Amino acid sequence: MLPKVSNEYTSIGCNRFPQVAAWGKDGTIAFGAYNYVALYYPEWVNSAILESHGGSVNTLGVTRAKSIIVDKDLIITGSADGVVKVWERSICDDVQDSVKCLQTIDLERKYPMALALSYLPESKNSTIQEPYKLKDGDLLLASASQDKYVRLWRVSYNGEVSSSLDSEEVSNGKSKEKKSLKELLENLPDDTKY
């Protein structure tokens, strides 16, 4: 009879960037670990490692998506390879998660510095035009890079993803329908400004 072998302990070090850590409402912790992202439950069980980036992971954001069934989360990761990835995490059992990459956004060698996910509050402001309205469950991702631009991305579970709303295109007059981030923020009701 062969002896039973099991993994007693798995360790992974975190990156030197303190902003590469986030946690969900259930206490799940996500942090950058070189080219990977490690996910841990409060009991400190390594539930998943996201392997896909070609550079050191330096920013991430986590949220539970309204449009995704219970026990699933969205994770956004950005790395030194100039790529932002959108992931979906599903709970398989008490010690393991299933993680699927939903989308890869190539920033064309631009370095993502910070990412965050959150729900936008309901707004009855008619100055925000139809292209900027989100469907139920949609998320808005804002990415800022060293090229001095903030880009807004619509993340939809149904596969519809808009292109970035780039302030450079607005200032060059390439798109008359698009507004700059400053204009969008100025049009928010007073109680939602940050």
Coordinates of C-alpha atoms in Angstrom, one line a residue:
M1 CA 0.0 0.0 0.0
L2 CA 1.4 3.4 -1.0
P3 CA 1.5 6.2 1.6
K4 CA -0.9 9.1 1.2
V5 CA 0.7 12.4 0.3
S6 CA -1.0 15.7 0.8
N7 CA 0.1 19.3 0.7
E8 CA 0.4 20.6 4.3
Y9 CA 1.5 24.2 3.6
T10 CA 1.8 26.5 0.6
S11 CA 3.5 29.9 0.8
I12 CA 3.7 32.7 -1.6
G13 CA 5.4 36.1 -1.0
C14 CA 3.7 39.4 -1.8
N15 CA 5.0 42.1 -4.1
R16 CA 6.7 45.2 -2.7
F17 CA 3.8 47.4 -3.8
P18 CA 1.4 48.0 -0.8
Q19 CA -1.4 49.1 -3.1
V20 CA -1.6 45.6 -4.6
A21 CA -3.9 44.2 -2.0
A22 CA -7.7 44.1 -1.8
W23 CA -10.3 42.2 0.2
G24 CA -13.9 41.3 -0.4
K25 CA -16.9 41.6 1.9
D26 CA -16.5 37.9 3.0
G27 CA -12.9 38.6 4.0
T28 CA -11.3 37.1 1.0
I29 CA -7.9 38.7 0.5
A30 CA -6.2 39.2 -2.9
F31 CA -2.6 40.4 -3.4
G32 CA 0.1 40.6 -6.0
A33 CA 2.7 37.9 -5.8
Y34 CA 5.3 38.6 -8.6
N35 CA 3.6 37.8 -11.9
Y36 CA 0.6 36.2 -10.1
V37 CA -2.3 37.2 -7.9
A38 CA -2.9 35.1 -4.8
L39 CA -6.4 34.7 -3.3
Y40 CA -6.8 33.7 0.4
Y41 CA -9.9 33.1 2.6
P42 CA -9.9 34.4 6.2
E43 CA -8.8 30.9 7.3
W44 CA -5.7 31.5 5.3
V45 CA -6.4 28.8 2.7
N46 CA -4.8 29.5 -0.6
S47 CA -7.9 29.3 -2.8
A48 CA -6.4 30.2 -6.2
I49 CA -3.4 31.7 -8.0
L50 CA -4.1 33.7 -11.2
E51 CA -1.3 32.9 -13.6
S52 CA -1.2 34.9 -16.8
H53 CA 0.7 38.2 -16.5
G54 CA 4.1 38.6 -18.2
G55 CA 5.3 41.2 -15.7
S56 CA 5.0 41.9 -12.0
V57 CA 1.4 42.5 -10.9
N58 CA 1.4 46.0 -9.4
T59 CA -2.3 46.8 -9.0
L60 CA -5.7 45.1 -8.6
G61 CA -9.3 45.6 -7.6
V62 CA -12.0 43.2 -6.4
T63 CA -15.8 43.4 -6.2
R64 CA -18.8 41.1 -6.0
A65 CA -20.7 41.7 -9.2
K66 CA -24.5 42.2 -9.0
S67 CA -25.1 40.5 -12.3
I68 CA -23.1 37.4 -11.4
I69 CA -24.7 34.7 -9.2
V70 CA -23.8 34.4 -5.6
D71 CA -20.3 33.1 -4.7
K72 CA -18.7 34.8 -7.7
D73 CA -16.5 37.9 -7.8
L74 CA -14.8 40.1 -10.4
I75 CA -11.1 40.8 -10.1
I76 CA -9.2 43.3 -12.2
T77 CA -5.4 43.0 -12.3
G78 CA -2.8 45.2 -13.9
S79 CA 0.9 44.5 -14.4
A80 CA 4.2 45.8 -15.6
D81 CA 3.6 44.1 -18.9
G82 CA 1.1 46.8 -19.8
V83 CA -1.9 44.5 -19.6
V84 CA -5.1 44.7 -17.5
K85 CA -7.1 41.5 -17.0
V86 CA -10.7 41.0 -15.9
W87 CA -11.2 37.7 -14.0
E88 CA -14.2 35.9 -12.6
R89 CA -13.8 33.9 -9.4
S90 CA -16.2 31.1 -8.5
I91 CA -16.1 29.0 -5.3
C92 CA -15.7 25.3 -6.1
D93 CA -15.4 23.9 -2.5
D94 CA -14.0 24.9 0.9
V95 CA -10.4 25.1 -0.2
Q96 CA -10.4 25.8 -3.9
D97 CA -11.8 28.4 -6.4
S98 CA -12.2 28.4 -10.1
V99 CA -10.9 31.5 -11.8
K100 CA -11.5 32.4 -15.4
C101 CA -10.0 35.3 -17.4
L102 CA -13.0 37.1 -19.0
Q103 CA -11.0 39.8 -20.8
T104 CA -7.5 41.1 -21.5
I105 CA -7.0 44.8 -22.1
D106 CA -3.7 45.7 -23.8
L107 CA -2.6 49.1 -22.7
E108 CA 0.0 49.2 -25.5
R109 CA 3.1 49.1 -23.2
K110 CA 1.6 51.7 -20.8
Y111 CA 2.1 50.9 -17.2
P112 CA -1.2 50.6 -15.1
M113 CA -0.6 52.4 -11.7
A114 CA -4.0 51.8 -9.9
L115 CA -7.2 50.0 -10.4
A116 CA -10.4 49.8 -8.4
L117 CA -13.9 48.4 -8.9
S118 CA -17.1 49.8 -7.5
Y119 CA -20.8 50.2 -8.4
L120 CA -21.9 53.6 -9.6
P121 CA -24.8 55.1 -7.6
E122 CA -28.1 55.5 -9.5
S123 CA -28.2 58.9 -11.2
K124 CA -31.2 60.7 -12.5
N125 CA -28.9 63.3 -14.1
S126 CA -30.0 63.8 -17.7
T127 CA -26.7 65.4 -18.7
I128 CA -25.0 62.0 -18.8
Q129 CA -25.7 60.7 -22.3
E130 CA -26.9 57.2 -23.3
P131 CA -23.4 55.8 -24.1
Y132 CA -22.4 56.5 -20.5
K133 CA -25.4 54.8 -18.8
L134 CA -24.7 51.4 -17.3
K135 CA -27.0 48.4 -17.5
D136 CA -27.9 46.6 -14.3
G137 CA -24.8 44.8 -13.1
D138 CA -22.3 46.7 -15.3
L139 CA -19.1 48.1 -13.8
L140 CA -17.1 51.0 -14.8
L141 CA -13.3 50.6 -14.7
A142 CA -11.1 53.7 -14.6
S143 CA -7.4 53.1 -15.4
A144 CA -4.7 55.8 -15.1
S145 CA -1.3 55.4 -16.7
Q146 CA 2.0 57.1 -17.0
D147 CA 0.9 58.7 -20.3
K148 CA -1.2 61.1 -18.1
Y149 CA -4.6 59.8 -19.4
V150 CA -7.4 58.3 -17.4
R151 CA -9.4 55.7 -19.5
L152 CA -12.9 54.5 -18.6
W153 CA -13.9 51.0 -19.5
R154 CA -17.4 49.5 -19.3
V155 CA -17.3 45.9 -18.0
S156 CA -20.4 43.9 -18.8
Y157 CA -21.1 40.3 -17.8
N158 CA -23.0 39.7 -21.1
G159 CA -19.9 40.3 -23.2
E160 CA -20.6 43.8 -24.3
V161 CA -17.5 45.9 -23.6
S162 CA -17.2 49.5 -24.8
S163 CA -13.9 50.9 -26.0
S164 CA -12.0 53.2 -23.7
L165 CA -13.3 56.8 -23.4
D166 CA -10.0 58.5 -24.0
S167 CA -9.6 62.2 -23.1
E168 CA -7.0 62.4 -25.9
E169 CA -9.7 61.5 -28.5
V170 CA -12.0 64.1 -27.0
S171 CA -9.4 66.9 -27.1
N172 CA -8.5 66.0 -30.7
G173 CA -12.1 66.2 -31.7
K174 CA -12.1 62.6 -33.0
S175 CA -15.4 61.9 -31.2
K176 CA -18.0 64.5 -30.6
E177 CA -20.1 62.1 -28.5
K178 CA -17.4 61.4 -25.9
K179 CA -16.8 63.7 -22.9
S180 CA -13.7 64.0 -20.8
L181 CA -13.6 62.5 -17.4
K182 CA -13.6 66.0 -15.9
E183 CA -16.8 66.8 -17.7
L184 CA -18.4 63.6 -16.6
L185 CA -17.4 64.1 -13.0
E186 CA -18.6 67.8 -13.0
N187 CA -22.1 66.5 -14.2
L188 CA -22.6 64.1 -11.3
P189 CA -25.0 65.2 -8.6
D190 CA -23.3 66.9 -5.6
D191 CA -23.9 64.0 -3.2
T192 CA -21.9 61.6 -5.5
K193 CA -18.7 63.6 -6.0
Y194 CA -15.5 62.2 -4.6

